[in-house]
Amino acid sequence: MNIPAAVLMVIVIVLPNPGHQQADPGPVTAPQAPTSYASGQAPLALIYDNPPFADDDDAKDLAAMLQQSRYKFRIQYVGSKSDPLTAEQLQHAALFGFPGGELEQETAKRDFGHEIPLVQNYVTHGGRFLGVCAGGFVIGKDGFDVFPGKVDSYVGSPGAQAKDDKDQAIQINWMGRERTVDFQDGNYVQVAPGTPGVTVLGTYNNGLIAAGVAVHGRGKAGFSGPHFESDQAGDSKVNNLDMDFQLVDALMS
C-alpha cells in the first residue's frame, strides 16, 4: 500500500517549542541526531527492509539517496525476521528510515508492535525518523505516533489530482515552486493551524501537507508522500533528489 498525496501552497512554519513531546518512556537512550563525527565515520542510517511492509527496491532507493546526501550516511538494513530491529542498533543510529511498501494503517499497531515502542523511545530521546510513502502512513497516531495531525491517503481527498493509486506524475508546491514528482498512493498529513514544532516543505494541489518535519521530544520525524528518491513519475523522468536533500537537512538540523 504505497499511499496518496496533494499540491498547493507551501508554508514553512518553524516553531521552536516541541509540540509533540511525550513523557520519558524508559531506559533506552538514543544519541542526539545528527551524531558526532568525532570518530571520523559518517552517521549511521538504519533502513527498515521487511517485505511486504517495506519493499526491498524502495529500501535501496532510500538508502542510495541518503548516501548521496551531504551526510554520506552509512547504511544498515534492519527489520527482517533474521535481523529484527533492536534498541542497541538504534542507540548507534542517527536516522531510522521507513521506505515505501504495502501496509494497512488499520493494522499498523499490531504489524509493528515490536518496532513501535523502540522507535518512539529513540525519537523522543533525540533520534530521527524518516517515512517515505508507506512509511509516511505510519508516522502518526495509528502507527509510530511521532508526527502530530491526521494521516490519510491523498487519493480520495477532496480535489486530489491523483484519482487512483497507480504510479503517476503529479505536481506539488515545494517551498513556493511547482514541482513534478513521482506519486504512487502516498499519504498526506493534516495539522491543526498553530501546531508548534512543525515545518511544512511541500503541499499537494488541495493544500494538504505532502512533506514535512515535526519536533517530537528531543528528536524529529519527517515524511514525504511522493517518492522524491525515484527518477520515475509514470512515463516521465524526473530528478528530485534536491527535494530529498532539503527534507533530510530539515530533519537532521
Short mmCIF file of N, CA, C and O in Angstrom, two decimals, residues 135-253:
data_model
loop_
_atom_site.label_atom_id
_atom_site.label_comp_id
_atom_site.label_asym_id
_atom_site.label_seq_id
_atom_site.Cartn_x
_atom_site.Cartn_y
_atom_site.Cartn_z
N GLY A 135 5.90 4.50 4.50
CA GLY A 135 6.49 4.92 5.77
C GLY A 135 5.85 6.18 6.32
O GLY A 135 5.85 6.42 7.53
N GLY A 136 5.30 7.02 5.42
CA GLY A 136 4.59 8.21 5.87
C GLY A 136 3.23 7.89 6.46
O GLY A 136 2.73 8.63 7.32
N PHE A 137 2.64 6.79 6.04
CA PHE A 137 1.33 6.41 6.56
C PHE A 137 1.38 5.99 8.02
O PHE A 137 0.36 6.02 8.72
N VAL A 138 2.53 5.56 8.50
CA VAL A 138 2.63 5.07 9.88
C VAL A 138 3.36 6.06 10.78
O VAL A 138 3.81 5.71 11.86
N ILE A 139 3.44 7.32 10.34
CA ILE A 139 4.16 8.32 11.14
C ILE A 139 3.28 8.90 12.26
O ILE A 139 3.78 9.41 13.24
N GLY A 140 1.95 8.76 12.11
CA GLY A 140 1.02 9.36 13.06
C GLY A 140 0.55 8.41 14.14
O GLY A 140 1.16 7.37 14.41
N LYS A 141 -0.57 8.77 14.77
CA LYS A 141 -1.03 8.06 15.97
C LYS A 141 -1.46 6.62 15.69
O LYS A 141 -1.51 5.80 16.62
N ASP A 142 -1.78 6.29 14.41
CA ASP A 142 -2.14 4.91 14.09
C ASP A 142 -0.92 4.01 13.92
O ASP A 142 -1.07 2.81 13.68
N GLY A 143 0.27 4.61 14.00
CA GLY A 143 1.49 3.84 13.86
C GLY A 143 2.51 4.20 14.92
O GLY A 143 2.30 3.96 16.11
N PHE A 144 3.61 4.85 14.48
CA PHE A 144 4.70 5.16 15.39
C PHE A 144 4.43 6.38 16.26
O PHE A 144 5.11 6.61 17.26
N ASP A 145 3.44 7.17 15.89
CA ASP A 145 2.98 8.30 16.71
C ASP A 145 4.10 9.28 17.03
O ASP A 145 4.31 9.67 18.18
N VAL A 146 4.83 9.70 15.98
CA VAL A 146 5.92 10.66 16.16
C VAL A 146 5.69 11.94 15.35
O VAL A 146 6.58 12.80 15.27
N PHE A 147 4.49 12.08 14.75
CA PHE A 147 4.15 13.28 13.97
C PHE A 147 2.70 13.65 14.29
O PHE A 147 1.83 12.79 14.24
N PRO A 148 2.44 14.92 14.62
CA PRO A 148 1.07 15.29 15.00
C PRO A 148 0.15 15.38 13.79
O PRO A 148 0.59 15.56 12.65
N GLY A 149 -1.14 15.28 14.03
CA GLY A 149 -2.13 15.52 12.99
C GLY A 149 -2.75 14.26 12.43
O GLY A 149 -2.42 13.14 12.80
N LYS A 150 -3.66 14.47 11.50
CA LYS A 150 -4.38 13.38 10.83
C LYS A 150 -3.58 12.90 9.63
O LYS A 150 -3.16 13.69 8.79
N VAL A 151 -3.38 11.58 9.53
CA VAL A 151 -2.67 10.97 8.39
C VAL A 151 -3.66 10.16 7.58
O VAL A 151 -4.41 9.35 8.13
N ASP A 152 -3.64 10.36 6.26
CA ASP A 152 -4.55 9.60 5.40
C ASP A 152 -4.00 9.60 3.98
O ASP A 152 -2.98 10.23 3.69
N SER A 153 -4.73 8.93 3.09
CA SER A 153 -4.32 8.80 1.70
C SER A 153 -4.72 10.05 0.90
O SER A 153 -5.84 10.54 1.02
N TYR A 154 -3.77 10.54 0.10
CA TYR A 154 -4.07 11.68 -0.76
C TYR A 154 -5.13 11.32 -1.79
O TYR A 154 -6.03 12.11 -2.09
N VAL A 155 -5.02 10.13 -2.37
CA VAL A 155 -6.06 9.67 -3.30
C VAL A 155 -7.37 9.58 -2.52
O VAL A 155 -7.45 8.97 -1.46
N GLY A 156 -8.37 10.22 -3.03
CA GLY A 156 -9.66 10.25 -2.35
C GLY A 156 -9.87 11.47 -1.48
O GLY A 156 -10.99 11.71 -1.01
N SER A 157 -8.82 12.26 -1.26
CA SER A 157 -9.00 13.51 -0.51
C SER A 157 -9.67 14.54 -1.42
O SER A 157 -9.57 14.46 -2.66
N PRO A 158 -10.39 15.51 -0.85
CA PRO A 158 -11.15 16.47 -1.68
C PRO A 158 -10.26 17.21 -2.68
O PRO A 158 -9.26 17.81 -2.31
N GLY A 159 -10.62 17.12 -3.97
CA GLY A 159 -9.90 17.85 -5.01
C GLY A 159 -8.55 17.28 -5.38
O GLY A 159 -7.75 17.94 -6.06
N ALA A 160 -8.26 16.04 -4.97
CA ALA A 160 -6.95 15.46 -5.24
C ALA A 160 -6.69 15.33 -6.73
O ALA A 160 -7.57 14.94 -7.51
N GLN A 161 -5.47 15.64 -7.14
CA GLN A 161 -5.07 15.50 -8.54
C GLN A 161 -4.98 14.02 -8.93
O GLN A 161 -5.37 13.64 -10.03
N ALA A 162 -4.46 13.19 -8.03
CA ALA A 162 -4.35 11.75 -8.29
C ALA A 162 -5.70 11.09 -8.01
O ALA A 162 -6.24 11.21 -6.91
N LYS A 163 -6.24 10.39 -9.01
CA LYS A 163 -7.55 9.77 -8.87
C LYS A 163 -7.47 8.29 -8.53
O LYS A 163 -8.48 7.66 -8.23
N ASP A 164 -6.28 7.69 -8.62
CA ASP A 164 -6.11 6.28 -8.31
C ASP A 164 -4.71 6.07 -7.75
O ASP A 164 -3.92 7.02 -7.64
N ASP A 165 -4.40 4.81 -7.39
CA ASP A 165 -3.13 4.52 -6.74
C ASP A 165 -2.04 4.07 -7.71
O ASP A 165 -1.01 3.54 -7.29
N LYS A 166 -2.23 4.28 -9.01
CA LYS A 166 -1.22 3.90 -9.99
C LYS A 166 -0.02 4.84 -9.91
O LYS A 166 -0.14 6.00 -9.51
N ASP A 167 1.15 4.32 -10.32
CA ASP A 167 2.35 5.14 -10.39
C ASP A 167 2.12 6.24 -11.43
O ASP A 167 1.77 5.95 -12.57
N GLN A 168 2.32 7.50 -11.05
CA GLN A 168 1.98 8.61 -11.92
C GLN A 168 2.74 9.87 -11.53
O GLN A 168 3.31 9.96 -10.45
N ALA A 169 2.74 10.82 -12.44
CA ALA A 169 3.33 12.13 -12.17
C ALA A 169 2.24 13.08 -11.70
O ALA A 169 1.17 13.16 -12.29
N ILE A 170 2.52 13.79 -10.60
CA ILE A 170 1.63 14.84 -10.14
C ILE A 170 2.48 16.07 -9.84
O ILE A 170 3.71 16.00 -9.81
N GLN A 171 1.82 17.19 -9.61
CA GLN A 171 2.52 18.42 -9.25
C GLN A 171 2.24 18.75 -7.79
O GLN A 171 1.11 18.61 -7.32
N ILE A 172 3.30 19.16 -7.11
CA ILE A 172 3.13 19.67 -5.76
C ILE A 172 3.80 21.04 -5.67
O ILE A 172 4.59 21.41 -6.54
N ASN A 173 3.47 21.77 -4.63
CA ASN A 173 4.13 23.04 -4.36
C ASN A 173 5.25 22.76 -3.36
O ASN A 173 5.00 22.33 -2.24
N TRP A 174 6.48 22.99 -3.78
CA TRP A 174 7.63 22.72 -2.93
C TRP A 174 8.34 24.03 -2.62
O TRP A 174 8.97 24.64 -3.46
N MET A 175 8.18 24.50 -1.41
CA MET A 175 8.82 25.73 -0.94
C MET A 175 8.61 26.88 -1.92
O MET A 175 9.52 27.62 -2.26
N GLY A 176 7.36 27.01 -2.39
CA GLY A 176 6.98 28.12 -3.24
C GLY A 176 7.11 27.88 -4.73
O GLY A 176 6.79 28.76 -5.53
N ARG A 177 7.58 26.69 -5.15
CA ARG A 177 7.73 26.39 -6.56
C ARG A 177 6.94 25.13 -6.92
O ARG A 177 6.88 24.18 -6.14
N GLU A 178 6.34 25.12 -8.10
CA GLU A 178 5.65 23.91 -8.57
C GLU A 178 6.68 22.91 -9.06
O GLU A 178 7.55 23.25 -9.86
N ARG A 179 6.56 21.65 -8.59
CA ARG A 179 7.48 20.59 -8.99
C ARG A 179 6.68 19.35 -9.39
O ARG A 179 5.65 19.05 -8.78
N THR A 180 7.18 18.64 -10.39
CA THR A 180 6.58 17.37 -10.80
C THR A 180 7.27 16.25 -10.04
O THR A 180 8.50 16.18 -10.00
N VAL A 181 6.46 15.36 -9.45
CA VAL A 181 7.02 14.32 -8.59
C VAL A 181 6.39 12.97 -8.93
O VAL A 181 5.32 12.89 -9.53
N ASP A 182 7.09 11.92 -8.51
CA ASP A 182 6.61 10.55 -8.68
C ASP A 182 5.68 10.23 -7.51
O ASP A 182 6.08 10.35 -6.35
N PHE A 183 4.49 9.78 -7.83
CA PHE A 183 3.49 9.52 -6.79
C PHE A 183 2.86 8.15 -7.02
O PHE A 183 2.49 7.81 -8.14
N GLN A 184 2.75 7.39 -5.95
CA GLN A 184 2.02 6.11 -6.02
C GLN A 184 1.36 5.85 -4.69
O GLN A 184 1.94 5.27 -3.78
N ASP A 185 0.12 6.33 -4.57
CA ASP A 185 -0.70 6.08 -3.40
C ASP A 185 -0.03 6.54 -2.11
O ASP A 185 0.05 5.80 -1.13
N GLY A 186 0.45 7.77 -2.10
CA GLY A 186 1.12 8.32 -0.93
C GLY A 186 0.16 8.99 0.05
O GLY A 186 -1.01 9.19 -0.23
N ASN A 187 0.70 9.38 1.18
CA ASN A 187 -0.12 9.93 2.25
C ASN A 187 -0.07 11.45 2.29
O ASN A 187 0.75 12.09 1.62
N TYR A 188 -0.94 12.01 3.08
CA TYR A 188 -0.84 13.41 3.49
C TYR A 188 -0.96 13.46 5.00
O TYR A 188 -1.37 12.50 5.66
N VAL A 189 -0.58 14.59 5.56
CA VAL A 189 -0.82 14.86 6.98
C VAL A 189 -1.54 16.20 7.08
O VAL A 189 -1.17 17.17 6.42
N GLN A 190 -2.58 16.25 7.87
CA GLN A 190 -3.32 17.48 8.12
C GLN A 190 -3.08 17.89 9.56
O GLN A 190 -3.44 17.17 10.49
N VAL A 191 -2.43 19.03 9.73
CA VAL A 191 -2.02 19.51 11.05
C VAL A 191 -2.85 20.73 11.42
O VAL A 191 -3.07 21.62 10.58
N ALA A 192 -3.30 20.80 12.65
CA ALA A 192 -4.08 21.95 13.10
C ALA A 192 -3.23 23.22 13.03
O ALA A 192 -2.04 23.20 13.37
N PRO A 193 -3.83 24.33 12.55
CA PRO A 193 -3.08 25.59 12.50
C PRO A 193 -2.49 25.94 13.86
O PRO A 193 -3.13 25.77 14.90
N GLY A 194 -1.25 26.41 13.84
CA GLY A 194 -0.60 26.81 15.07
C GLY A 194 0.07 25.69 15.84
O GLY A 194 0.63 25.94 16.91
N THR A 195 0.02 24.47 15.30
CA THR A 195 0.70 23.37 15.98
C THR A 195 2.20 23.66 16.04
O THR A 195 2.83 23.88 15.00
N PRO A 196 2.78 23.70 17.23
CA PRO A 196 4.21 24.08 17.33
C PRO A 196 5.13 22.98 16.84
O PRO A 196 4.80 21.80 16.87
N GLY A 197 6.31 23.39 16.38
CA GLY A 197 7.36 22.45 16.03
C GLY A 197 7.21 21.78 14.69
O GLY A 197 7.88 20.79 14.41
N VAL A 198 6.34 22.31 13.80
CA VAL A 198 6.09 21.68 12.51
C VAL A 198 6.65 22.55 11.39
O VAL A 198 6.39 23.76 11.34
N THR A 199 7.41 21.93 10.47
CA THR A 199 7.93 22.61 9.29
C THR A 199 7.30 21.97 8.06
O THR A 199 7.49 20.77 7.82
N VAL A 200 6.54 22.73 7.30
CA VAL A 200 5.92 22.24 6.07
C VAL A 200 6.81 22.59 4.89
O VAL A 200 7.11 23.76 4.66
N LEU A 201 7.21 21.58 4.14
CA LEU A 201 8.08 21.79 2.98
C LEU A 201 7.32 21.71 1.67
O LEU A 201 7.66 22.39 0.71
N GLY A 202 6.32 20.84 1.59
CA GLY A 202 5.58 20.66 0.35
C GLY A 202 4.11 20.42 0.60
O GLY A 202 3.74 19.79 1.61
N THR A 203 3.27 20.90 -0.31
CA THR A 203 1.83 20.67 -0.21
C THR A 203 1.29 20.19 -1.55
O THR A 203 1.82 20.51 -2.62
N TYR A 204 0.22 19.40 -1.48
CA TYR A 204 -0.50 18.96 -2.67
C TYR A 204 -1.33 20.12 -3.23
O TYR A 204 -1.44 21.18 -2.62
N ASN A 205 -1.97 19.83 -4.35
CA ASN A 205 -2.78 20.87 -5.01
C ASN A 205 -3.94 21.33 -4.14
O ASN A 205 -4.45 22.44 -4.30
N ASN A 206 -4.39 20.49 -3.21
CA ASN A 206 -5.52 20.87 -2.35
C ASN A 206 -5.08 21.40 -0.99
O ASN A 206 -5.89 21.55 -0.08
N GLY A 207 -3.78 21.67 -0.84
CA GLY A 207 -3.28 22.30 0.36
C GLY A 207 -2.87 21.36 1.47
O GLY A 207 -2.29 21.79 2.47
N LEU A 208 -3.13 20.07 1.32
CA LEU A 208 -2.72 19.11 2.34
C LEU A 208 -1.20 18.91 2.30
O LEU A 208 -0.58 19.02 1.24
N ILE A 209 -0.63 18.61 3.44
CA ILE A 209 0.82 18.52 3.54
C ILE A 209 1.33 17.25 2.84
O ILE A 209 0.91 16.14 3.18
N ALA A 210 2.25 17.44 1.90
CA ALA A 210 2.86 16.33 1.17
C ALA A 210 4.20 15.94 1.73
O ALA A 210 4.66 14.81 1.51
N ALA A 211 4.86 16.85 2.44
CA ALA A 211 6.16 16.56 3.05
C ALA A 211 6.42 17.56 4.15
O ALA A 211 6.10 18.75 4.02
N GLY A 212 6.97 17.08 5.26
CA GLY A 212 7.25 17.98 6.36
C GLY A 212 8.04 17.31 7.46
O GLY A 212 8.32 16.11 7.41
N VAL A 213 8.39 18.11 8.45
CA VAL A 213 9.19 17.65 9.59
C VAL A 213 8.53 18.19 10.86
O VAL A 213 8.04 19.33 10.88
N ALA A 214 8.51 17.39 11.90
CA ALA A 214 7.95 17.82 13.19
C ALA A 214 8.87 17.43 14.32
O ALA A 214 9.49 16.35 14.31
N VAL A 215 8.96 18.30 15.32
CA VAL A 215 9.70 18.00 16.54
C VAL A 215 8.91 16.99 17.36
O VAL A 215 7.69 17.08 17.49
N HIS A 216 9.62 16.02 17.91
CA HIS A 216 8.99 15.03 18.80
C HIS A 216 9.96 14.77 19.95
O HIS A 216 11.00 14.15 19.75
N GLY A 217 9.63 15.26 21.14
CA GLY A 217 10.55 15.14 22.25
C GLY A 217 11.84 15.88 21.93
O GLY A 217 11.84 17.03 21.50
N ARG A 218 12.98 15.20 22.07
CA ARG A 218 14.26 15.79 21.71
C ARG A 218 14.66 15.45 20.27
O ARG A 218 15.73 15.86 19.82
N GLY A 219 13.84 14.71 19.59
CA GLY A 219 14.14 14.31 18.22
C GLY A 219 13.19 14.93 17.21
O GLY A 219 12.46 15.87 17.50
N LYS A 220 13.22 14.38 16.00
CA LYS A 220 12.35 14.88 14.93
C LYS A 220 11.89 13.71 14.06
O LYS A 220 12.56 12.68 13.97
N ALA A 221 10.73 13.91 13.41
CA ALA A 221 10.22 12.95 12.44
C ALA A 221 9.85 13.70 11.17
O ALA A 221 9.33 14.82 11.23
N GLY A 222 10.15 13.10 10.03
CA GLY A 222 9.82 13.70 8.75
C GLY A 222 9.21 12.68 7.82
O GLY A 222 9.37 11.47 8.01
N PHE A 223 8.50 13.17 6.81
CA PHE A 223 7.87 12.26 5.85
C PHE A 223 7.75 12.93 4.50
O PHE A 223 7.77 14.16 4.38
N SER A 224 7.61 12.10 3.46
CA SER A 224 7.17 12.56 2.14
C SER A 224 6.18 11.55 1.59
O SER A 224 6.45 10.35 1.59
N GLY A 225 5.03 12.04 1.14
CA GLY A 225 4.04 11.17 0.50
C GLY A 225 4.52 10.73 -0.87
O GLY A 225 4.49 9.54 -1.20
N PRO A 226 4.97 11.65 -1.73
CA PRO A 226 5.54 11.28 -3.02
C PRO A 226 6.93 10.65 -2.85
O PRO A 226 7.54 10.75 -1.79
N HIS A 227 7.40 10.03 -3.95
CA HIS A 227 8.74 9.43 -3.96
C HIS A 227 9.72 10.41 -4.60
O HIS A 227 9.94 10.39 -5.81
N PHE A 228 10.36 11.25 -3.82
CA PHE A 228 11.38 12.15 -4.36
C PHE A 228 12.64 11.38 -4.75
O PHE A 228 13.41 11.83 -5.59
N GLU A 229 12.85 10.23 -4.10
CA GLU A 229 14.08 9.46 -4.34
C GLU A 229 14.02 8.65 -5.63
O GLU A 229 15.01 8.07 -6.06
N SER A 230 12.85 8.60 -6.27
CA SER A 230 12.67 7.87 -7.52
C SER A 230 12.84 8.80 -8.70
O SER A 230 12.44 9.97 -8.65
N ASP A 231 13.43 8.29 -9.81
CA ASP A 231 13.56 9.13 -11.01
C ASP A 231 12.43 8.85 -12.00
O ASP A 231 12.45 9.34 -13.12
N GLN A 232 11.45 8.06 -11.59
CA GLN A 232 10.31 7.76 -12.45
C GLN A 232 9.05 8.44 -11.92
O GLN A 232 8.82 8.45 -10.72
N ALA A 233 8.27 8.97 -12.83
CA ALA A 233 6.97 9.54 -12.46
C ALA A 233 6.00 9.17 -13.57
O ALA A 233 5.82 9.91 -14.53
N GLY A 234 5.42 7.98 -13.45
CA GLY A 234 4.61 7.49 -14.55
C GLY A 234 5.50 7.24 -15.75
O GLY A 234 6.47 6.51 -15.69
N ASP A 235 5.20 7.91 -16.86
CA ASP A 235 6.02 7.79 -18.07
C ASP A 235 7.06 8.90 -18.17
O ASP A 235 7.77 9.00 -19.16
N SER A 236 7.13 9.72 -17.15
CA SER A 236 8.04 10.86 -17.18
C SER A 236 9.30 10.56 -16.37
O SER A 236 9.29 9.75 -15.46
N LYS A 237 10.39 11.22 -16.73
CA LYS A 237 11.63 11.15 -15.97
C LYS A 237 11.75 12.43 -15.15
O LYS A 237 11.62 13.53 -15.69
N VAL A 238 11.99 12.30 -13.87
CA VAL A 238 12.15 13.47 -13.02
C VAL A 238 13.37 13.26 -12.13
O VAL A 238 13.75 12.13 -11.85
N ASN A 239 13.97 14.34 -11.69
CA ASN A 239 15.09 14.26 -10.76
C ASN A 239 14.79 15.21 -9.61
O ASN A 239 14.89 16.42 -9.74
N ASN A 240 14.42 14.62 -8.48
CA ASN A 240 14.00 15.43 -7.33
C ASN A 240 14.86 15.18 -6.10
O ASN A 240 14.43 15.40 -4.97
N LEU A 241 16.10 14.73 -6.31
CA LEU A 241 16.96 14.47 -5.16
C LEU A 241 17.20 15.73 -4.34
O LEU A 241 17.40 15.66 -3.12
N ASP A 242 17.19 16.90 -5.00
CA ASP A 242 17.39 18.14 -4.23
C ASP A 242 16.30 18.31 -3.18
O ASP A 242 16.55 18.82 -2.08
N MET A 243 15.07 17.86 -3.49
CA MET A 243 13.98 17.95 -2.53
C MET A 243 14.21 17.01 -1.36
O MET A 243 13.99 17.35 -0.19
N ASP A 244 14.67 15.80 -1.68
CA ASP A 244 15.02 14.85 -0.62
C ASP A 244 16.10 15.42 0.28
O ASP A 244 16.04 15.30 1.51
N PHE A 245 17.11 16.04 -0.33
CA PHE A 245 18.22 16.56 0.48
C PHE A 245 17.75 17.69 1.38
O PHE A 245 18.20 17.82 2.54
N GLN A 246 16.82 18.52 0.90
CA GLN A 246 16.28 19.59 1.75
C GLN A 246 15.46 19.02 2.89
O GLN A 246 15.49 19.52 4.02
N LEU A 247 14.73 17.94 2.60
CA LEU A 247 13.95 17.26 3.65
C LEU A 247 14.89 16.68 4.71
O LEU A 247 14.66 16.83 5.92
N VAL A 248 15.96 16.02 4.25
CA VAL A 248 16.91 15.45 5.20
C VAL A 248 17.60 16.53 6.02
O VAL A 248 17.80 16.39 7.23
N ASP A 249 17.95 17.65 5.37
CA ASP A 249 18.58 18.75 6.11
C ASP A 249 17.65 19.28 7.22
O ASP A 249 18.09 19.53 8.34
N ALA A 250 16.36 19.45 6.89
CA ALA A 250 15.40 19.93 7.89
C ALA A 250 15.26 18.91 9.02
O ALA A 250 15.09 19.28 10.19
N LEU A 251 15.33 17.63 8.69
CA LEU A 251 15.19 16.57 9.68
C LEU A 251 16.40 16.49 10.59
O LEU A 251 16.28 16.31 11.81
N MET A 252 17.59 16.67 10.04
CA MET A 252 18.82 16.48 10.80
C MET A 252 19.27 17.73 11.54
O MET A 252 20.15 17.66 12.40
N SER A 253 18.72 18.89 11.20
CA SER A 253 19.15 20.14 11.84
C SER A 253 18.70 20.22 13.29
O SER A 253 17.76 19.54 13.70
#
